[in-house]
Short mmCIF file of C-alpha atoms and ligand atoms in Angstrom, two decimals:
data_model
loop_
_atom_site.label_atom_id
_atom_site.label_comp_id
_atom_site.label_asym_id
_atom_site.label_seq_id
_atom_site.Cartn_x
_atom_site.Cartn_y
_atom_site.Cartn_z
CA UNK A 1 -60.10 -16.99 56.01
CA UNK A 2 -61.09 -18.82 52.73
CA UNK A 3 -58.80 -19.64 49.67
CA UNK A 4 -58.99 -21.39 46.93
CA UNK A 5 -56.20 -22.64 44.33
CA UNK A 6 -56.54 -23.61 41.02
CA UNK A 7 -59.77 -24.97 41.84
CA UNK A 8 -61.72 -27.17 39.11
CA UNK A 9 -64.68 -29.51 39.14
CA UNK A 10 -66.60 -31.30 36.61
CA UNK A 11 -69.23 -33.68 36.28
CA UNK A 12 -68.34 -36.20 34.29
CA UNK A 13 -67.22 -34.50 30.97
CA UNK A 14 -69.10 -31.39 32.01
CA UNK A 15 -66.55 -29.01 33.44
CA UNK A 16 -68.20 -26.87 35.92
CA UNK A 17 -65.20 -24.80 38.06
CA UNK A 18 -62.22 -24.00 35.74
CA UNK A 19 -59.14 -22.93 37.75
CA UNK A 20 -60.89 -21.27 39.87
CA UNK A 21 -58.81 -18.80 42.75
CA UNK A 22 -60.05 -16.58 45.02
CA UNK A 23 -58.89 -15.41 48.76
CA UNK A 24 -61.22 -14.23 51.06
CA UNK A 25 -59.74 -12.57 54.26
CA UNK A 26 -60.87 -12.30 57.68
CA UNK A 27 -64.19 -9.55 58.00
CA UNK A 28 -64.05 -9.43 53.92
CA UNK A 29 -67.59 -9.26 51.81
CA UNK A 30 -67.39 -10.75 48.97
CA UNK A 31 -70.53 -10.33 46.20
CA UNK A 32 -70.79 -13.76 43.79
CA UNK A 33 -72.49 -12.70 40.52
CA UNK A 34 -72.43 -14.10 37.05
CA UNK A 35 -74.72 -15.58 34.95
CA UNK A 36 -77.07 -18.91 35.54
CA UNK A 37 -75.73 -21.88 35.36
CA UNK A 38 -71.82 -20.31 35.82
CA UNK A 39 -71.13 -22.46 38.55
CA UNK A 40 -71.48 -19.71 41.88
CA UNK A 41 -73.83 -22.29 43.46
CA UNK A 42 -71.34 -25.04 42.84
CA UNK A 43 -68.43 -22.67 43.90
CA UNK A 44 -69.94 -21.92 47.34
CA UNK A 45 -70.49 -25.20 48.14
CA UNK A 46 -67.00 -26.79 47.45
CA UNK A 47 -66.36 -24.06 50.58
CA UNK A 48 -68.27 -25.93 53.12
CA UNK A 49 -66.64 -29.71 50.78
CA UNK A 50 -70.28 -30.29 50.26
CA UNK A 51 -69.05 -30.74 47.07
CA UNK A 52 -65.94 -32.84 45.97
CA UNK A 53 -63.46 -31.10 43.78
CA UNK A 54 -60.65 -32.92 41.43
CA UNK A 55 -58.12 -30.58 41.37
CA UNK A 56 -56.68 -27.37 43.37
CA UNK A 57 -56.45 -26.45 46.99
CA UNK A 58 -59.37 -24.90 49.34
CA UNK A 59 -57.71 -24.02 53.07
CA UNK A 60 -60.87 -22.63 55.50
CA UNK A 61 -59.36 -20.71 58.47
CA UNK A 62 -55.85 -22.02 57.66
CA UNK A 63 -57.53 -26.05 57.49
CA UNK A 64 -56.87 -27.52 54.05
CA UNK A 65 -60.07 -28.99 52.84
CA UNK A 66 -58.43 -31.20 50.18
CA UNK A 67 -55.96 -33.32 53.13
CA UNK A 68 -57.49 -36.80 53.80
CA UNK A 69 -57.24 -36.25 57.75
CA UNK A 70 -59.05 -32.95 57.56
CA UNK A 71 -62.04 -33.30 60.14
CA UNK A 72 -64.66 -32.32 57.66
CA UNK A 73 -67.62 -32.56 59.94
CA UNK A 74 -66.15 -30.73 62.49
CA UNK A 75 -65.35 -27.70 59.93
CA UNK A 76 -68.37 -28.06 58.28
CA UNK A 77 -70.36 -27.21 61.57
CA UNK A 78 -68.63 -23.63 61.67
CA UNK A 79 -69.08 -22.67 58.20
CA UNK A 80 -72.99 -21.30 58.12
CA UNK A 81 -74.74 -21.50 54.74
CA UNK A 82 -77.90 -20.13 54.04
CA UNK A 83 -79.84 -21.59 50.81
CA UNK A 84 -82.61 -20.25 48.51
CA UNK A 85 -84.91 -22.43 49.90
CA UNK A 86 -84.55 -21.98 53.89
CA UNK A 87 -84.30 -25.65 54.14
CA UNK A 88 -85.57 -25.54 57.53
CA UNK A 89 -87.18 -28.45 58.98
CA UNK A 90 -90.95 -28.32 58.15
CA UNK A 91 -92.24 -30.99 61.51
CA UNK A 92 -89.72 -28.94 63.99
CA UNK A 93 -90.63 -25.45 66.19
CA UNK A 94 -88.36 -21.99 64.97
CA UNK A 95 -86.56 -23.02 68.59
CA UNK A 96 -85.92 -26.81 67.28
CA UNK A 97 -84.88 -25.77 64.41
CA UNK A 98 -82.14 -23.29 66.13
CA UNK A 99 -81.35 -25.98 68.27
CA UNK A 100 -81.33 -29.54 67.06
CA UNK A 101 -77.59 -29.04 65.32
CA UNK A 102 -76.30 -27.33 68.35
CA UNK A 103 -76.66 -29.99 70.65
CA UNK A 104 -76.68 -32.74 67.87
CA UNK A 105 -73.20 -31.69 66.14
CA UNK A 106 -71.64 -28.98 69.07
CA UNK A 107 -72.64 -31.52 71.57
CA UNK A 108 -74.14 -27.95 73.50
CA UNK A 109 -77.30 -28.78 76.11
CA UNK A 110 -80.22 -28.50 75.50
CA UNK A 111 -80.32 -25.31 77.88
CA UNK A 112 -77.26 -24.02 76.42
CA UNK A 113 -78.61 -24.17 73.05
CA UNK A 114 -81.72 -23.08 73.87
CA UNK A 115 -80.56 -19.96 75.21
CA UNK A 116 -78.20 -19.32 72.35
CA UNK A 117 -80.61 -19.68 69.41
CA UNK A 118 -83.49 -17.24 70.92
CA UNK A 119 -80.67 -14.76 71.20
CA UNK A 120 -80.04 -15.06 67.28
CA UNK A 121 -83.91 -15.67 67.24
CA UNK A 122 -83.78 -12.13 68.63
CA UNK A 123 -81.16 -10.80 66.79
CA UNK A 124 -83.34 -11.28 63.56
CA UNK A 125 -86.38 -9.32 64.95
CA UNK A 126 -88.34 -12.59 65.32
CA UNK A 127 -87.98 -13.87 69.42
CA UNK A 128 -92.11 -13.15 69.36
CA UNK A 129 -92.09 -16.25 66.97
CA UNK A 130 -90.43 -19.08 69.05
CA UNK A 131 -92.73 -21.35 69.07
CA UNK A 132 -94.28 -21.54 65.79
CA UNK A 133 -93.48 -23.66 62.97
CA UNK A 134 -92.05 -22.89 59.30
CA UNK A 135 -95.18 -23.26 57.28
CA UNK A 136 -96.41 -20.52 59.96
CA UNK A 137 -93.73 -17.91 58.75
CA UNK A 138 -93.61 -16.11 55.59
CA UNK A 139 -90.80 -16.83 53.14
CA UNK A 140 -88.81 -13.96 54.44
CA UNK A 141 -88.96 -14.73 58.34
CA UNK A 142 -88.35 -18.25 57.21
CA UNK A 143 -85.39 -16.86 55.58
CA UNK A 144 -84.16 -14.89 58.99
CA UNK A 145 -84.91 -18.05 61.24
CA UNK A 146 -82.77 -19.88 58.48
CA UNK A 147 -79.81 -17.03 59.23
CA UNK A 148 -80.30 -17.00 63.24
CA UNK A 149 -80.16 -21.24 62.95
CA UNK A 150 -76.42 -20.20 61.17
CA UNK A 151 -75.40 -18.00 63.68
CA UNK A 152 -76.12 -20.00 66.25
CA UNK A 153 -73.69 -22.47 65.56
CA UNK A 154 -70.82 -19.66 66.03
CA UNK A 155 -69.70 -20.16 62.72
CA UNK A 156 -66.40 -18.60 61.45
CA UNK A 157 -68.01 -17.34 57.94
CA UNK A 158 -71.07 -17.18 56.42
CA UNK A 159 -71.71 -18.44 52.99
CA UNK A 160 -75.41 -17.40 51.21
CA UNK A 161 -76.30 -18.50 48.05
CA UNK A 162 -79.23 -16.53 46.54
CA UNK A 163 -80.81 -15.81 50.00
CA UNK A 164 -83.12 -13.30 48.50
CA UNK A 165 -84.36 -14.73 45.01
CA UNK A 166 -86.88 -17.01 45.89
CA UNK A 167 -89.02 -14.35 48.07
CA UNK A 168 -91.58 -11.86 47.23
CA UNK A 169 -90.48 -8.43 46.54
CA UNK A 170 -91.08 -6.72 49.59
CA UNK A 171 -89.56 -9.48 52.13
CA UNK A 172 -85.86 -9.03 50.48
CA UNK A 173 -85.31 -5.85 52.25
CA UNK A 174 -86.15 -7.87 55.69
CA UNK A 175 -83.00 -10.15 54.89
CA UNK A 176 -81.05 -8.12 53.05
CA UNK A 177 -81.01 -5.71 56.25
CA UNK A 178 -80.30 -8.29 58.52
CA UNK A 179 -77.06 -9.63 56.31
CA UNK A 180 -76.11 -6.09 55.76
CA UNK A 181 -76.19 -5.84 59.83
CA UNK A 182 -73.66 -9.27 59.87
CA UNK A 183 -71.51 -7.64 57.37
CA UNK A 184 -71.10 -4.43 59.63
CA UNK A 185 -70.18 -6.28 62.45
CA UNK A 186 -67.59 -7.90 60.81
CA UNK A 187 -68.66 -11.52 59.76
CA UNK A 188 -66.33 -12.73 56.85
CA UNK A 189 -69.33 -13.47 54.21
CA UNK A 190 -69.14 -14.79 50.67
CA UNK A 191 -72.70 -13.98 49.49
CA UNK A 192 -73.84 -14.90 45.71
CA UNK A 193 -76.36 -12.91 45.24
CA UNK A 194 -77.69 -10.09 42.34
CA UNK A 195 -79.00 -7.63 44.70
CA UNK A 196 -76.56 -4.81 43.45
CA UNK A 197 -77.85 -2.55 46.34
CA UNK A 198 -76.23 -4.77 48.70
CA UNK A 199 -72.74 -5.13 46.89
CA UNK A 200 -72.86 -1.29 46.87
CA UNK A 201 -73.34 -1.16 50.62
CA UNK A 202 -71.37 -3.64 51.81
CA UNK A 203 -69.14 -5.58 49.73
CA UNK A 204 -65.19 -5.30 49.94
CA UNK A 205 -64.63 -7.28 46.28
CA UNK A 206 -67.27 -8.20 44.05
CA UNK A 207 -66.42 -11.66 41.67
CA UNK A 208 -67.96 -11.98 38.59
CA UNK A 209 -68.35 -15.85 37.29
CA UNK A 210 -68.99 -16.68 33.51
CA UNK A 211 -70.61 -19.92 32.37
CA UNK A 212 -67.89 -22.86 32.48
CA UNK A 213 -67.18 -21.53 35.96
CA UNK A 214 -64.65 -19.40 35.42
CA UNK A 215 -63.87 -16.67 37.43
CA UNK A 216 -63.50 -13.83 35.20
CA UNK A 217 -63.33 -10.64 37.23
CA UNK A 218 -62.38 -10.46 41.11
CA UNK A 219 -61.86 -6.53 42.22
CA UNK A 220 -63.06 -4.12 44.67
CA UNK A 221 -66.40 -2.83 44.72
CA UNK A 222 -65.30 0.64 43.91
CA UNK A 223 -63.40 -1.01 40.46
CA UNK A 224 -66.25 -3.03 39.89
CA UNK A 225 -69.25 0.12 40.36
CA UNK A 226 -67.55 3.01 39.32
CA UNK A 227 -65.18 1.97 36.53
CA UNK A 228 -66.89 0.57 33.62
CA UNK A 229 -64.65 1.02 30.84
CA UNK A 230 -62.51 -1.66 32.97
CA UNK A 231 -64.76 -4.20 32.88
CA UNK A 232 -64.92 -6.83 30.67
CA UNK A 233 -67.62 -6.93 28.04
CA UNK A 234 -69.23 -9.93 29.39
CA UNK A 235 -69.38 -8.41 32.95
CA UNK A 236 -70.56 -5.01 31.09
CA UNK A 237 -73.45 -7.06 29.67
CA UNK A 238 -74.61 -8.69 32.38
CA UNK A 239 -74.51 -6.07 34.69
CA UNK A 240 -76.66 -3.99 31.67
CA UNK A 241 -79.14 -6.95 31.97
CA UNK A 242 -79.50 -7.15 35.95
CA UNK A 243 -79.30 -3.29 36.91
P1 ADP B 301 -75.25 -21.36 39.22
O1 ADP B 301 -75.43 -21.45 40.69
O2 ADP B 301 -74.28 -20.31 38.80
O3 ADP B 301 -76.56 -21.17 38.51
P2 ADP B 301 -74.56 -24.16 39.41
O4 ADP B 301 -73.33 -24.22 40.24
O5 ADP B 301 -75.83 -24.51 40.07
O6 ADP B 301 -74.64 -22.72 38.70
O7 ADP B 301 -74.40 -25.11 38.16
C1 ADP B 301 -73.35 -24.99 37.21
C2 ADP B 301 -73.53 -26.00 36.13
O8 ADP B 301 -73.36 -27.32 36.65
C3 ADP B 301 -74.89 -25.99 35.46
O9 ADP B 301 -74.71 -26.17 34.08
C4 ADP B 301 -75.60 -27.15 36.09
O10 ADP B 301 -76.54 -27.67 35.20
C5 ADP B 301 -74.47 -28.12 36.35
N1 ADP B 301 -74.73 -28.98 37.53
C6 ADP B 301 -74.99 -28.55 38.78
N2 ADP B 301 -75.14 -29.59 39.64
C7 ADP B 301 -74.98 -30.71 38.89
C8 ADP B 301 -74.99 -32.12 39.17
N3 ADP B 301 -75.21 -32.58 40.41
N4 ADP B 301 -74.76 -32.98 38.14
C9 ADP B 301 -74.52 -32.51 36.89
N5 ADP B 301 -74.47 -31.21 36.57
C10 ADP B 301 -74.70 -30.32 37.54
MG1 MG B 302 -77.07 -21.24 41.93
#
């Protein structure tokens, strides 16, 4: 569903992806750890071409990212992302906010739209919200309305970067459940988070990226959990630091 190729970005002099190469395949969870500043943010978003890249190869759902007649927009609107910060819009209802790309970029009615954003509305546990607005919401139903607005735009993988870092403490279970409920069902997600309890339960490969964005370790959750004296000592001391 996702690779990448011998990836690398920098800005300017700074390089921030170094040969990076990953594959991701259809219904796969993939876990994105690694220090601050180790370029998982940067990563994820070269996925959707928010971000430009000067070298390698990124192909979503067999489409080559990196060919000048790739319809980016058109991609874009099927690859969901989720963001720390919600980003919803502040002025709209929970139903615009489902809504307003659906018929803006799928060209869907406003009926159609409508009808398929309260069913993700639902889908997160918060239909009995509708009608209120973001500032309305704590940070963790924001966070769900911010997944349903995703969904709703049928994408073909979900990307999530740090979904669950800028909340309180006891509204990360709220979205952590409802991600863990995407991942069951089969949703191809690449998710960077450090919430190790969700690697455990649902990841297929967990990726480990060290500062200079390199990808340093790539292997399957049972490698990564339950065979320490494989990893590398940079993994081993983060993973001492965040567990
Ligand atoms: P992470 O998500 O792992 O914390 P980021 O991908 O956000 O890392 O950033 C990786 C590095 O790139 C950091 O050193 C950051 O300061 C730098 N960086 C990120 N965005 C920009 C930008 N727009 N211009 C210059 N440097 C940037
Ligand atoms: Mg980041």
């Amino acid at each position: 569903m996702i690779e990448l190729k011998n990836v690398s970005k920098w800005y300017g002099s700074y390089q921030v992806l170094t040969d990076c190469s990953a594959r991701i395949g259809r219904g796969e969870v993939v876990v994105v750890c690694g220090p601050s500043g180790s370029g998982k943010s940067t990563l994820i978003k070269t996925i959707n071409a928010l971000e430009p890249i000067q070298s390698g190869e990124i192909w979503v759902d067999r489409v080559p990212l990196h060919d000048p007649h790739t319809n980016l927009p058109k991609l874009r609107a099927h690859v969901g992302m989720v963001f720390q910060h919600f980003e919803l819009f502040p002025h709209l209802s929970v139903t615009e906010n489902l809504t307003i790309a659906q018929i803006k970029v799928l060209g869907r009615t406003a009926d159609e739209a409508k009808q398929r954003g309260l069913k993700m509305l639902d889908r997160v546990g918060l239909i009995a919200h509708k009608d209120k607005f973001p500032g309305q919401l704590s940070g963790g139903q924001q966070q769900r309305v911010a997944i349903a607005r995703a969904l709703s735009m049928d994408p073909i993988v979900m990307l999530f970067d740090e979904p669950t870092s800028a909340l309180d403490p006891e509204m990360v279970g709220e979205v952590l459940d409802v991600m863990v409920g995407l991942a069951q069902e089969g949703m191809t997600m690449m998710c960077v988070t450090h919430e190790m309890g969700f690697a455990r339960k649902v990841a297929s490969r967990v990726i480990f990226m060290d500062v200079g964005g390199k990808i340093l370790e790539d292997c399957s959750k049972d490698d990564f959990f339950n065979h320490p004296e494989a990893r590398q000592s940079r993994t081993k001391e983060f993973l001492n630091k965040i567990l």
